[in-house]
PDB file of C-alpha atoms in Angstrom:
ATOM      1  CA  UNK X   1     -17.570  13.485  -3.336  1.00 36.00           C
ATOM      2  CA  UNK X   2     -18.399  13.667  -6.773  1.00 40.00           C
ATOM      3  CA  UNK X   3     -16.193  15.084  -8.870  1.00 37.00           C
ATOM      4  CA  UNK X   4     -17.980  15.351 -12.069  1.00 41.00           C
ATOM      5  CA  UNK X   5     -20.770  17.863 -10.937  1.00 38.00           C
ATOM      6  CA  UNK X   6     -17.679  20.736 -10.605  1.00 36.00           C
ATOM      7  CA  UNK X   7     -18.118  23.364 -13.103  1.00 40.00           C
ATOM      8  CA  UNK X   8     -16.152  23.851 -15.480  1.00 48.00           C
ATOM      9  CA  UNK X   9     -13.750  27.178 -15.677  1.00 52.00           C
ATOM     10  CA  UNK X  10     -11.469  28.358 -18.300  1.00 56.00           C
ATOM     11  CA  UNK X  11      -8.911  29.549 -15.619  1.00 71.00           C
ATOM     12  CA  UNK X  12      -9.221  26.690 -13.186  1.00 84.00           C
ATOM     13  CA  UNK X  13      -8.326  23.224 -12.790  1.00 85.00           C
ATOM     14  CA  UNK X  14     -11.542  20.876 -13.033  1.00 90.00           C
ATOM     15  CA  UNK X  15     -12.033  17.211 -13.102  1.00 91.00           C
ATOM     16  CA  UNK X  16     -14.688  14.862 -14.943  1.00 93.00           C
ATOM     17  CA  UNK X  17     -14.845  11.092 -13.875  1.00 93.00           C
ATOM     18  CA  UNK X  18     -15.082   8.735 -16.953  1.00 92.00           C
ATOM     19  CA  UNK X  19     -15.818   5.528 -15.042  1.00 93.00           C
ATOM     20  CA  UNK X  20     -15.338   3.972 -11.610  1.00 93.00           C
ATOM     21  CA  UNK X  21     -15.743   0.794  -9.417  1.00 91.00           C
ATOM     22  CA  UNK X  22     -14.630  -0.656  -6.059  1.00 88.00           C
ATOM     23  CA  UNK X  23     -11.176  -0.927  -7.499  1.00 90.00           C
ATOM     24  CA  UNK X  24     -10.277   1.387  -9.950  1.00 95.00           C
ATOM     25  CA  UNK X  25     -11.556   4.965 -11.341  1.00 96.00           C
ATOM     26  CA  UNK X  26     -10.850   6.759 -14.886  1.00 96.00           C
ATOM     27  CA  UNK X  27     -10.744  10.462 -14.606  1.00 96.00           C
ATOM     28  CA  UNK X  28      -9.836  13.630 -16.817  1.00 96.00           C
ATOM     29  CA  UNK X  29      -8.157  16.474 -14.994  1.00 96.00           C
ATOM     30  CA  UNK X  30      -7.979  19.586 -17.182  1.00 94.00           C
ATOM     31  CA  UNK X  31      -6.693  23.222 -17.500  1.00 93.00           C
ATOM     32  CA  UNK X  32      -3.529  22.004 -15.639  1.00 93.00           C
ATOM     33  CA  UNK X  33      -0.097  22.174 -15.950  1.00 93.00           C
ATOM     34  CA  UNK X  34       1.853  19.011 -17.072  1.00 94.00           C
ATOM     35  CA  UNK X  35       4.588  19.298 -14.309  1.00 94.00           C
ATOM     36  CA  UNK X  36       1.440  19.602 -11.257  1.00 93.00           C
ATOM     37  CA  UNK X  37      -0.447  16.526 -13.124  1.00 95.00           C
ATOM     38  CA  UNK X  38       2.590  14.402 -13.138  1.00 95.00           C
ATOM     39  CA  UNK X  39       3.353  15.219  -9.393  1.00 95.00           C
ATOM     40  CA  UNK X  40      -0.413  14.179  -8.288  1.00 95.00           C
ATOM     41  CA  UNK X  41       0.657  10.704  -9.794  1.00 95.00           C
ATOM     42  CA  UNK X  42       3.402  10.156  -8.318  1.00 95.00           C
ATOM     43  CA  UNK X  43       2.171  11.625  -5.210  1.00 96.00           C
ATOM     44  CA  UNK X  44      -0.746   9.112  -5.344  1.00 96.00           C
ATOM     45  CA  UNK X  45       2.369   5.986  -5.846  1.00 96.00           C
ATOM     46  CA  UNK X  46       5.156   6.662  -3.489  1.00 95.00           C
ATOM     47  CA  UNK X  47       3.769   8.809  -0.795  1.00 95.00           C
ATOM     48  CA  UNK X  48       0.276   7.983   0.421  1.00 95.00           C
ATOM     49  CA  UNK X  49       0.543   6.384   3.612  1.00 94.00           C
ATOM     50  CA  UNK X  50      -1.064   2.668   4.261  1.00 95.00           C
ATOM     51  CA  UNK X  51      -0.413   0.506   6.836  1.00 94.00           C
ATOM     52  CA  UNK X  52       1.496  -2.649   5.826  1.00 95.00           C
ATOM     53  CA  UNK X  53       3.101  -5.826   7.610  1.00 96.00           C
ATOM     54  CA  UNK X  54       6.679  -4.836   8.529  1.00 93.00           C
ATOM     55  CA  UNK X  55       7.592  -6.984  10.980  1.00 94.00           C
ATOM     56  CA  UNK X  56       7.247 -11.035  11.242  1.00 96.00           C
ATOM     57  CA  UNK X  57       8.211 -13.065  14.477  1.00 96.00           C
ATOM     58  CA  UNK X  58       7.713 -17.229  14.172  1.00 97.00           C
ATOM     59  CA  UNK X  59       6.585 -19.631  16.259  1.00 96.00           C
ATOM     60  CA  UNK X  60       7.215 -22.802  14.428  1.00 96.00           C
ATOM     61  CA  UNK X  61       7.280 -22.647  10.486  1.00 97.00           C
ATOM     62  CA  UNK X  62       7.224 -26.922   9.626  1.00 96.00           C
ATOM     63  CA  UNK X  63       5.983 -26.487   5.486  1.00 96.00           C
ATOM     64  CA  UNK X  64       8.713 -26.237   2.684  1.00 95.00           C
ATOM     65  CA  UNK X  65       8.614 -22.618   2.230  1.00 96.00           C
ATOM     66  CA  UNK X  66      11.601 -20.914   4.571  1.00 96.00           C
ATOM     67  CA  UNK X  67      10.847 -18.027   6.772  1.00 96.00           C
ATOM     68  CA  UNK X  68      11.752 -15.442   4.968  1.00 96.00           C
ATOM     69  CA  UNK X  69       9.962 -16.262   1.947  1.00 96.00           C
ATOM     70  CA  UNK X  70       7.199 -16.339   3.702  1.00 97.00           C
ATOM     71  CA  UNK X  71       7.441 -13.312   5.593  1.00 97.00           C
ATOM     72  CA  UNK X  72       8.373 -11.367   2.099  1.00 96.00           C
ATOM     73  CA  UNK X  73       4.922 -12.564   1.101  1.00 96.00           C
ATOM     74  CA  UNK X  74       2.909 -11.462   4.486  1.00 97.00           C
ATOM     75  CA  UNK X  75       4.848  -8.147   3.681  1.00 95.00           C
ATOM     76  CA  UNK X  76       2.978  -7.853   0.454  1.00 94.00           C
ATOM     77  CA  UNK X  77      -0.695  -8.883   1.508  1.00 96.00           C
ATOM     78  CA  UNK X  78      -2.804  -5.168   1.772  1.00 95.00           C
ATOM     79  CA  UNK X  79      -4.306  -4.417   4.737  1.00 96.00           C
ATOM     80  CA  UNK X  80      -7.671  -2.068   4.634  1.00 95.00           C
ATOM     81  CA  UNK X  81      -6.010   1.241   5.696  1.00 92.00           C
ATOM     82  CA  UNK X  82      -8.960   3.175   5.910  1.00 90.00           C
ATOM     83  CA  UNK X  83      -8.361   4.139   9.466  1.00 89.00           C
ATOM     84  CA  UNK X  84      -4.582   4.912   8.893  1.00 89.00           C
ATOM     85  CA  UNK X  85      -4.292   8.491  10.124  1.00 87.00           C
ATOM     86  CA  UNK X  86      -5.155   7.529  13.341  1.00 84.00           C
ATOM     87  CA  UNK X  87      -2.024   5.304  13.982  1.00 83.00           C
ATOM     88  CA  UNK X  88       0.870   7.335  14.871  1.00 75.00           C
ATOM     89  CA  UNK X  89       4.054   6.828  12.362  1.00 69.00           C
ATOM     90  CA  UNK X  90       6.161   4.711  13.546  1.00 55.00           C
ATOM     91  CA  UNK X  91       9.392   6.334  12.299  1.00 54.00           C
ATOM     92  CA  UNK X  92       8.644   9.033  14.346  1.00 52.00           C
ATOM     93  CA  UNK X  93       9.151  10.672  17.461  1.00 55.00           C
ATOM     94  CA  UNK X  94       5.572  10.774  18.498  1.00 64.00           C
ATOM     95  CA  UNK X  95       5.166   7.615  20.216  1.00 74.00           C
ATOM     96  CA  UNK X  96       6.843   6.784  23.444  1.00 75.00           C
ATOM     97  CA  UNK X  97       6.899   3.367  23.425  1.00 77.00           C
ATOM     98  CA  UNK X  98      10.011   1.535  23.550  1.00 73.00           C
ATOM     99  CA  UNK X  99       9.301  -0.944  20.520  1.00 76.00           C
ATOM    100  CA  UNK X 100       5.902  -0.941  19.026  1.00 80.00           C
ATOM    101  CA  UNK X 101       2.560  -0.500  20.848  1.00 81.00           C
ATOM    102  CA  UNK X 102      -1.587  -0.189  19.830  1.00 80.00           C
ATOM    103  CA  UNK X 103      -0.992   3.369  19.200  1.00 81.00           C
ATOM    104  CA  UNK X 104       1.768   2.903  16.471  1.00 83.00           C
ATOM    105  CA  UNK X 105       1.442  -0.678  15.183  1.00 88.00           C
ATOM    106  CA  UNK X 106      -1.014  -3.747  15.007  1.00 93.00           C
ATOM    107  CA  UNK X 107      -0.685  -6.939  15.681  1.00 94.00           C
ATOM    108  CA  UNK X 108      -2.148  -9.909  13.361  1.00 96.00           C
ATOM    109  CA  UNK X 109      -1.693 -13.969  14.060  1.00 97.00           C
ATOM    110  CA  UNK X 110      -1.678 -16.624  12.366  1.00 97.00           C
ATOM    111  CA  UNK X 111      -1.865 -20.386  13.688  1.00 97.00           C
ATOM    112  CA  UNK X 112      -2.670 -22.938  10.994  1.00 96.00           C
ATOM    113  CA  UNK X 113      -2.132 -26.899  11.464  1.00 96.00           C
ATOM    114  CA  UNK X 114      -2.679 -29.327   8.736  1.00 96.00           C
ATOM    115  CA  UNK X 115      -4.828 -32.134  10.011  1.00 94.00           C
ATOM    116  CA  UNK X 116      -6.048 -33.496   6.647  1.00 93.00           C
ATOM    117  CA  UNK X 117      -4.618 -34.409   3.282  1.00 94.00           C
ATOM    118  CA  UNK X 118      -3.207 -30.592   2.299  1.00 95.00           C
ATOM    119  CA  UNK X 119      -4.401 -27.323   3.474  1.00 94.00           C
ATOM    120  CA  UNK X 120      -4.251 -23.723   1.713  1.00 95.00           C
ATOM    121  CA  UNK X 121      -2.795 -20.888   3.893  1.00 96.00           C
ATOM    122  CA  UNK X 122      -4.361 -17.710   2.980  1.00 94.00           C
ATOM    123  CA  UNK X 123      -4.724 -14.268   4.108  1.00 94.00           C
ATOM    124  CA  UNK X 124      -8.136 -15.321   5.624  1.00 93.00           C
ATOM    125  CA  UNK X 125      -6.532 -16.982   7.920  1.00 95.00           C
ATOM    126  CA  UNK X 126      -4.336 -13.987   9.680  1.00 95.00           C
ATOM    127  CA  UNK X 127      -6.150 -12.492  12.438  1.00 95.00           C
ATOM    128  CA  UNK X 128      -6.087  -8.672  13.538  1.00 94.00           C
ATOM    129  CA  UNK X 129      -6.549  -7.698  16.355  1.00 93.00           C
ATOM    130  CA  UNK X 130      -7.339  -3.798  14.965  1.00 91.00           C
ATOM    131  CA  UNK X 131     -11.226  -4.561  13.522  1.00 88.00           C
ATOM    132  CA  UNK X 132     -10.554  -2.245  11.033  1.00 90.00           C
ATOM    133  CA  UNK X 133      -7.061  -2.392   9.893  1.00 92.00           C
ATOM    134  CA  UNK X 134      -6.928  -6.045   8.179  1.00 93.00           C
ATOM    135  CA  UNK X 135      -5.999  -8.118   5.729  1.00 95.00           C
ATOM    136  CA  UNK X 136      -8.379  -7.596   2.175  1.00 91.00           C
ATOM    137  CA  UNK X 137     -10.840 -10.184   1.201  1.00 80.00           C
ATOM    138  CA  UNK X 138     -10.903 -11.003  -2.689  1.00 66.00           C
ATOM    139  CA  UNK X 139     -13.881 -11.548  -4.647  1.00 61.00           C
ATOM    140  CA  UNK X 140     -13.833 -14.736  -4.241  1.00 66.00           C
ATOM    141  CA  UNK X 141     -13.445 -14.741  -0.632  1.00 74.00           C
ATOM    142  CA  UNK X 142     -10.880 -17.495  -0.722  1.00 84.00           C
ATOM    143  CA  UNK X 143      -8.365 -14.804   0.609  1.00 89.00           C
ATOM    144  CA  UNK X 144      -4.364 -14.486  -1.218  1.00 92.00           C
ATOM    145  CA  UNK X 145      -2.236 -17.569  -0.715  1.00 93.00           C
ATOM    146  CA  UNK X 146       0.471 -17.431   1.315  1.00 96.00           C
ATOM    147  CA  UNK X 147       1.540 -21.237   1.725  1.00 96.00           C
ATOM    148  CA  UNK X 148       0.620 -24.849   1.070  1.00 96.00           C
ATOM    149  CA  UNK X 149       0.563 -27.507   3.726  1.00 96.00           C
ATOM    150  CA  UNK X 150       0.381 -31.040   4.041  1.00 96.00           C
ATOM    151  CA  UNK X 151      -0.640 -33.167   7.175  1.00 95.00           C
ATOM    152  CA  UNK X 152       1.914 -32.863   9.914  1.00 95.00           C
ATOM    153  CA  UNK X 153       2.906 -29.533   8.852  1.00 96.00           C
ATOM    154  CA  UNK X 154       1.995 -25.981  10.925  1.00 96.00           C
ATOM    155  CA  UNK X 155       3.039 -22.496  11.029  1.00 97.00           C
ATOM    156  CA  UNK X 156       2.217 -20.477  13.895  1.00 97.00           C
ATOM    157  CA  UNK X 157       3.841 -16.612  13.855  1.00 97.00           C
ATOM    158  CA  UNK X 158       2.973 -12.881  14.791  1.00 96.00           C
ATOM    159  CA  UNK X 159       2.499 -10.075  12.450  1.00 96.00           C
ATOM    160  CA  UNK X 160       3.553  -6.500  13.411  1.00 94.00           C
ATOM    161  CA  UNK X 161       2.174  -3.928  10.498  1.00 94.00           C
ATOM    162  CA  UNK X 162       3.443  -0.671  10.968  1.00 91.00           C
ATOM    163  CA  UNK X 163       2.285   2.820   8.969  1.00 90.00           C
ATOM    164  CA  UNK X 164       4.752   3.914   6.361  1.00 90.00           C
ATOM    165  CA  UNK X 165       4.746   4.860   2.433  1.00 93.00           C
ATOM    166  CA  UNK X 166       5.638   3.678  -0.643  1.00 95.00           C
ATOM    167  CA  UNK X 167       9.224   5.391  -1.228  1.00 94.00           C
ATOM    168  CA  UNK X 168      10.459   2.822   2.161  1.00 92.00           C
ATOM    169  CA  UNK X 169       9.399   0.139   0.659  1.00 94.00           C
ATOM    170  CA  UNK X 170       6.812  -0.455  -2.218  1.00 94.00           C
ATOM    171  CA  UNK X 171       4.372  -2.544  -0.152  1.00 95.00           C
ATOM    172  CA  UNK X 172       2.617   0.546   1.324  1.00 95.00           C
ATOM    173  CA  UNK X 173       1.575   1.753  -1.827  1.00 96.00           C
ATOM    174  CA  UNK X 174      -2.061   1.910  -2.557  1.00 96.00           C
ATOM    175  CA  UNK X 175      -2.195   1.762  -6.179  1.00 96.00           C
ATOM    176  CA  UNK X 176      -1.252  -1.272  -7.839  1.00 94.00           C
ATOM    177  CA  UNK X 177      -0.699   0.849 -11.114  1.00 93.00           C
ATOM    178  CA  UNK X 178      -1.555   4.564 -12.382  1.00 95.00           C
ATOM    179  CA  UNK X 179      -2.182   4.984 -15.865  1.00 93.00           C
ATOM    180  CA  UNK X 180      -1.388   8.403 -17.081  1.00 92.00           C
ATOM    181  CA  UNK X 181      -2.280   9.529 -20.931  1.00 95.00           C
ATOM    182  CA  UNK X 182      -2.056  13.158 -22.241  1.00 95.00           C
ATOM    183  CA  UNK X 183      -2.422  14.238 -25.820  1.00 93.00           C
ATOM    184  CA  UNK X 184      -3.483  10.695 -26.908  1.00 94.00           C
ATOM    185  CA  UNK X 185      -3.334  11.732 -31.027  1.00 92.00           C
ATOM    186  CA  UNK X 186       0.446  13.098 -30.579  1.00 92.00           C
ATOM    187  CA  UNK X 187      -0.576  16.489 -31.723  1.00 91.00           C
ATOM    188  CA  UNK X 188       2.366  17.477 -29.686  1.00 92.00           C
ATOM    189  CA  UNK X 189       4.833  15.059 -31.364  1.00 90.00           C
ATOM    190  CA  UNK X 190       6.118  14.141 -27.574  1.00 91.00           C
ATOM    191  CA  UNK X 191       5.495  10.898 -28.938  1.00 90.00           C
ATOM    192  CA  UNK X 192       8.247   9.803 -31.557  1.00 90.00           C
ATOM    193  CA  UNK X 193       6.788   6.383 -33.461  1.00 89.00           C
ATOM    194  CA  UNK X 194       8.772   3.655 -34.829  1.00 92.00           C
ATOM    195  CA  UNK X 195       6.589   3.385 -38.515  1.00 89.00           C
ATOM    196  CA  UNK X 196       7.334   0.453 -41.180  1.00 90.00           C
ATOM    197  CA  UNK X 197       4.336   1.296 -43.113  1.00 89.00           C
ATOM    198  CA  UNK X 198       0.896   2.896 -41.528  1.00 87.00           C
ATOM    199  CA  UNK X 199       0.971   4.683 -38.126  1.00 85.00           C
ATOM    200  CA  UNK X 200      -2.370   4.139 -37.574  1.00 84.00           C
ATOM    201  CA  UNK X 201      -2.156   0.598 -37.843  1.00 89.00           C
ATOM    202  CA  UNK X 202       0.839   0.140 -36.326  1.00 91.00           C
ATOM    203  CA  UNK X 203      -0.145   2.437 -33.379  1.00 91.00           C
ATOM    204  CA  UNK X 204      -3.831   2.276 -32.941  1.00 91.00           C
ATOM    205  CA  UNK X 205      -4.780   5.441 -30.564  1.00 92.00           C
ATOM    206  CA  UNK X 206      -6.038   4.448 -27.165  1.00 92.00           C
ATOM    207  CA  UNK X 207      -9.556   4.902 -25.962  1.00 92.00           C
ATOM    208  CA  UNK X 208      -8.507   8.181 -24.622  1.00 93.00           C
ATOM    209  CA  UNK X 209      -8.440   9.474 -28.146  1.00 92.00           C
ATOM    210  CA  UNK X 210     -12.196   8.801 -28.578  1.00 90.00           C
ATOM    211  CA  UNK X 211     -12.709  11.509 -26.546  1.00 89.00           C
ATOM    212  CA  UNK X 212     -10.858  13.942 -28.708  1.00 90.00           C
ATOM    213  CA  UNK X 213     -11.464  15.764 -31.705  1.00 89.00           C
ATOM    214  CA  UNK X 214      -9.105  13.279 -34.478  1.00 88.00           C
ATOM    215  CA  UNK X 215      -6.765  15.648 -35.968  1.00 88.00           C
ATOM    216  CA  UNK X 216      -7.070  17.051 -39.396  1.00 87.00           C
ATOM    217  CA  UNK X 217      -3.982  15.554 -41.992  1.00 82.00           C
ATOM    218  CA  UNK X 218      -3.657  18.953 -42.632  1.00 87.00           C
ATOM    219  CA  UNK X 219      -3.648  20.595 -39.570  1.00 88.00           C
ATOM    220  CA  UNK X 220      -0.765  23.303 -38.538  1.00 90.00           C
ATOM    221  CA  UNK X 221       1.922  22.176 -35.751  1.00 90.00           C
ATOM    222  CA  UNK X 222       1.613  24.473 -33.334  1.00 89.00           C
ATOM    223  CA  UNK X 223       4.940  25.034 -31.829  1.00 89.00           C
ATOM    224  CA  UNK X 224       3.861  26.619 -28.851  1.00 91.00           C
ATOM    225  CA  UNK X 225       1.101  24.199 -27.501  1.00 91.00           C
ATOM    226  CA  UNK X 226       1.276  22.822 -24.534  1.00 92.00           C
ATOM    227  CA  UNK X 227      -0.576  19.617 -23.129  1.00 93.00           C
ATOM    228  CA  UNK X 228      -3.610  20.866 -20.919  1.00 91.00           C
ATOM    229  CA  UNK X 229      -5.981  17.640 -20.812  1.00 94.00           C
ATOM    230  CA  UNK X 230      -4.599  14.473 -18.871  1.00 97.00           C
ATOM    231  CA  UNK X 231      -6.344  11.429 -18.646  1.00 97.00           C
ATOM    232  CA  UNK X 232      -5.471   9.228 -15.559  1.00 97.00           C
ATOM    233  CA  UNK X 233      -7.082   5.282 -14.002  1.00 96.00           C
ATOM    234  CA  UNK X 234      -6.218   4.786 -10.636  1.00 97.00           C
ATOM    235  CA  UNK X 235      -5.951   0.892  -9.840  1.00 96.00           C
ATOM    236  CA  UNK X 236      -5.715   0.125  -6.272  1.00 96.00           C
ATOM    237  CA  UNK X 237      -4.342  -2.733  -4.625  1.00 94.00           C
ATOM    238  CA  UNK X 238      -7.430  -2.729  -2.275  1.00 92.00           C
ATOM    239  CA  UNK X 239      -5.444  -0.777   1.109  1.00 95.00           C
ATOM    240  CA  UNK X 240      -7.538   2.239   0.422  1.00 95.00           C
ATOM    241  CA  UNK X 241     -10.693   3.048  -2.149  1.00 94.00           C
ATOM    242  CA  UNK X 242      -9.493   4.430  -5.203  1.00 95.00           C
ATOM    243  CA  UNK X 243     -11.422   8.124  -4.290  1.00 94.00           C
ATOM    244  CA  UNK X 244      -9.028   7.848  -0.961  1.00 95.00           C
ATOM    245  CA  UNK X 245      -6.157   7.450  -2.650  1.00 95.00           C
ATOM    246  CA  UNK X 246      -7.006  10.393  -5.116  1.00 95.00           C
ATOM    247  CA  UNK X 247      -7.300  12.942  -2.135  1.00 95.00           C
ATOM    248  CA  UNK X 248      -4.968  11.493  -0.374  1.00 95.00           C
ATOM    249  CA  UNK X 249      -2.716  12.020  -2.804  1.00 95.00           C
ATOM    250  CA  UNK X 250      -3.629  15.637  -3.418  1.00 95.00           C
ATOM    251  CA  UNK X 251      -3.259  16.255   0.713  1.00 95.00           C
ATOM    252  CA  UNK X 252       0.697  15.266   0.261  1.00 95.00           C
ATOM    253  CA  UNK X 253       0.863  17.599  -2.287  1.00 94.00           C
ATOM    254  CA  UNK X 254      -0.693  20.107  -0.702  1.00 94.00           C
ATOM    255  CA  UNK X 255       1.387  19.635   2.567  1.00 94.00           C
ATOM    256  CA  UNK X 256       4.719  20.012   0.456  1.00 93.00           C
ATOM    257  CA  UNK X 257       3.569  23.683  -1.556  1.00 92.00           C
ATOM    258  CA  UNK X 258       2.057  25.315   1.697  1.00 94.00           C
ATOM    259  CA  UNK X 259       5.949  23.987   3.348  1.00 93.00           C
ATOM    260  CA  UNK X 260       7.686  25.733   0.179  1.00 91.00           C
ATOM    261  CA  UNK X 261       5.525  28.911   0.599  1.00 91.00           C
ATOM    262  CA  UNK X 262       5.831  29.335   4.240  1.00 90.00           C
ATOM    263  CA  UNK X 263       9.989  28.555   3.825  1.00 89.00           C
ATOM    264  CA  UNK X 264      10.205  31.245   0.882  1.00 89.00           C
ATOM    265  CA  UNK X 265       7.816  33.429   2.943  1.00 87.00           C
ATOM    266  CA  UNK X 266       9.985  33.443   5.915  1.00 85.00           C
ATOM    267  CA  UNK X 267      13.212  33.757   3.469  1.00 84.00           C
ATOM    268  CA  UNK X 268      11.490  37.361   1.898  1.00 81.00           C
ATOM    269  CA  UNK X 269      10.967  38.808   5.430  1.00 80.00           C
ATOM    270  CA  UNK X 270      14.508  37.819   6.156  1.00 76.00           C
ATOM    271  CA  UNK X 271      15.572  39.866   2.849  1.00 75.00           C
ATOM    272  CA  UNK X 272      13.879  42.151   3.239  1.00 69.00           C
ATOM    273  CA  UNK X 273      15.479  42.986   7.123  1.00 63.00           C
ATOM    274  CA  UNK X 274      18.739  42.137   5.606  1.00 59.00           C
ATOM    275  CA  UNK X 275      18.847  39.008   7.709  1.00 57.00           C
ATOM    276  CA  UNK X 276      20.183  37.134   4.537  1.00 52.00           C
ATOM    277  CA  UNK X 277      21.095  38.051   1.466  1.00 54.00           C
ATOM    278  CA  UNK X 278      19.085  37.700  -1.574  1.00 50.00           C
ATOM    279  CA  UNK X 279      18.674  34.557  -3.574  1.00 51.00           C
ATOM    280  CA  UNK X 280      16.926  33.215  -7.026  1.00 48.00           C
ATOM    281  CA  UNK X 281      15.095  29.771  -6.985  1.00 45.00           C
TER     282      UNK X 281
END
C-alpha cells in the first residue's frame, strides 16, 4: 500500500512516507491529535503480536555457556512472523491441546557437534519445522551467534516458539526502536534546553526540521497551538516488514476504540432504560 499517494485533507488524518527500506521506514502523519499519534507508537512496541521462542528443552549442552544463558539468547533471535495470525494464541482458550501443538506453537531444533578446531553456533543452524515461521537471515547470511564451540563439544535441544506480544515479554516486539519527533524547532517550547551560550549550536535541530518552515526570531508564541505534524522511523528487528508492523499496529488500536464504543454504547441504552444510573468518563 502506498501511503504517500493519499490526498491530503484539512479535516483528516493523512500520511506521507519520507523514506523506506527492508528494515526501516520514515513517515509524517499529520492533522492528528498528539494523544492518538503517541498511542499508534506504542501500539506498534508493546502490542503487535510476533511469534517468538518461549520455550527451550536440552538434549546435551557440553560448551561453556550454561543453559539458561543460552536459552535467554534463543529467546531473543526473531523469527519471520509473517504468517502469525494464523497460529492460535497460546494464552488462550482456543486451543485444546493439553501442552502445545502445530496449531498454537512451532517447533525448531538444533543439533550442532564440533568436529574441527572451533565451530560458530548461529541462528542458521536452528531448524523449523513451520517453512514460514523461522529464524531471520542477516545480510550477511552468517546468521546471529548464539554459542562458540570447540572440538568435543555439542549442543543438541528443542525450541518451542509460541505467539505472544511485547508487554509479556519484550522479545515479541517487532520494532527494535520507534523514533518519534513532533515540532522539531520547539515552537511549542515542550522542549526546555539546557543553553551555556548558543542554542543552535548547542542543540542543532534534527533533519526533521528541514522539512519545516525555520521560525522567525521574532515570531509571536502562540499560546494556544497545539502540535499537529509528527514525524515517526519505524526500525524493525526483522519479525515482520516495517509496513506490517505499521498496520498492524493501527489494527490493535482499532480493536481497543470499536471495544470502548460498543461498551459505552451498551452503557447509554442501559441509561437510557434506567438499567444503571448515569455516569461521566
Amino acid at each position: 500500500m502506498n501511503y504517500s499517494n493519499f490526498t491530503q485533507n484539512a479535516n483528516k488524518p493523512f500520511v506521507s512516507i519520507t523514506g523506506q527500506d527492508q528494515e526501516s521506514i520514515s513517515f509524517i502523519l499529520s492533522n492528528t491529535d498528539l494523544s492518538v499519534a503517541n498511542a499508534i507508537r506504542r501500539a506498534m512496541i508493546a502490542e503487535v503480536t510476533t511469534m517468538a521462542i518461549d520455550l527451550v528443552e536440552f538434549e546435551n549442552n557440553t560448551s561453556v555457556l550454561t543453559d539458561e544463558f543460552i536459552a535467554h539468547r534463543l529467546g531473543l533471535i526473531p523469527l519471520f512472523s509473517s504468517d502469525v495470525d494464523t497460529m492460535i494464541p497460546f494464552t488462550s482458550r482456543e486451543c485444546s491441546c493439553q501442552q502445545y501443538c502445530p496449531s498454537c506453537s512451532v517447533e525448531l531444533h538444533l543439533n550442532v557437534k564440533c568436529d574441527q578446531e572451533s565451530r560458530s553456533v548461529t541462528s542458521n543452524d536452528l531448524i523449523s519445522v513451520h517453512q514460514q515461521i523461522k529464524p531471520i537471515t542477516s545480510e550477511s547470511d552468517s546468521g546471529i551467534l548464539i554459542a562458540k564451540l570447540v572440538k568435543g563439544q555439542e549442543i543438541s535441544l528443542r525450541c518451542i516458539a509460541k505467539k505472544g506480544i511485547a508487554k509479556e515479554h519484550a522479545k515479541w516486539s517487532p520494532c527494535a526502536a520507534v523514533a518519534f519527533e513532533y515540532d522539531p524547532h520547539n515552537r511549542l517550547r515542550h522542549t526546555t534546553y539546557w543553553v551555556e551560550d548558543d542554542v543552535k549550536s548547542e542543540w542543532p535541530v534534527s533533519k526533521n526540521g528541514e522539512l519545516e518552515e525555520e521560525p522567525a526570531e521574532d515570531e509571536p508564541f502562540d499560546y494556544l497551538a497545539k502540535p499537529n505534524k509528527f514525524y515517526y522511523n519505524v526500525e524493525t528487528t526483522g519479525a515482520l516488514k516495517p509496513q506490517e508492523a505499521i498496520i498492524a499496529g493501527l489494527k490493535v488500536l482499532q480493536k481497543k476504540l470499536a471495544f470502548i464504543k460498543k461498551n459505552v454504547e451498551g452503557i447509554a441504552e442501559e441509561v437510557g432504560t434506567g438499567g444503571v444510573e448515569e455516569r461521566m468518563f
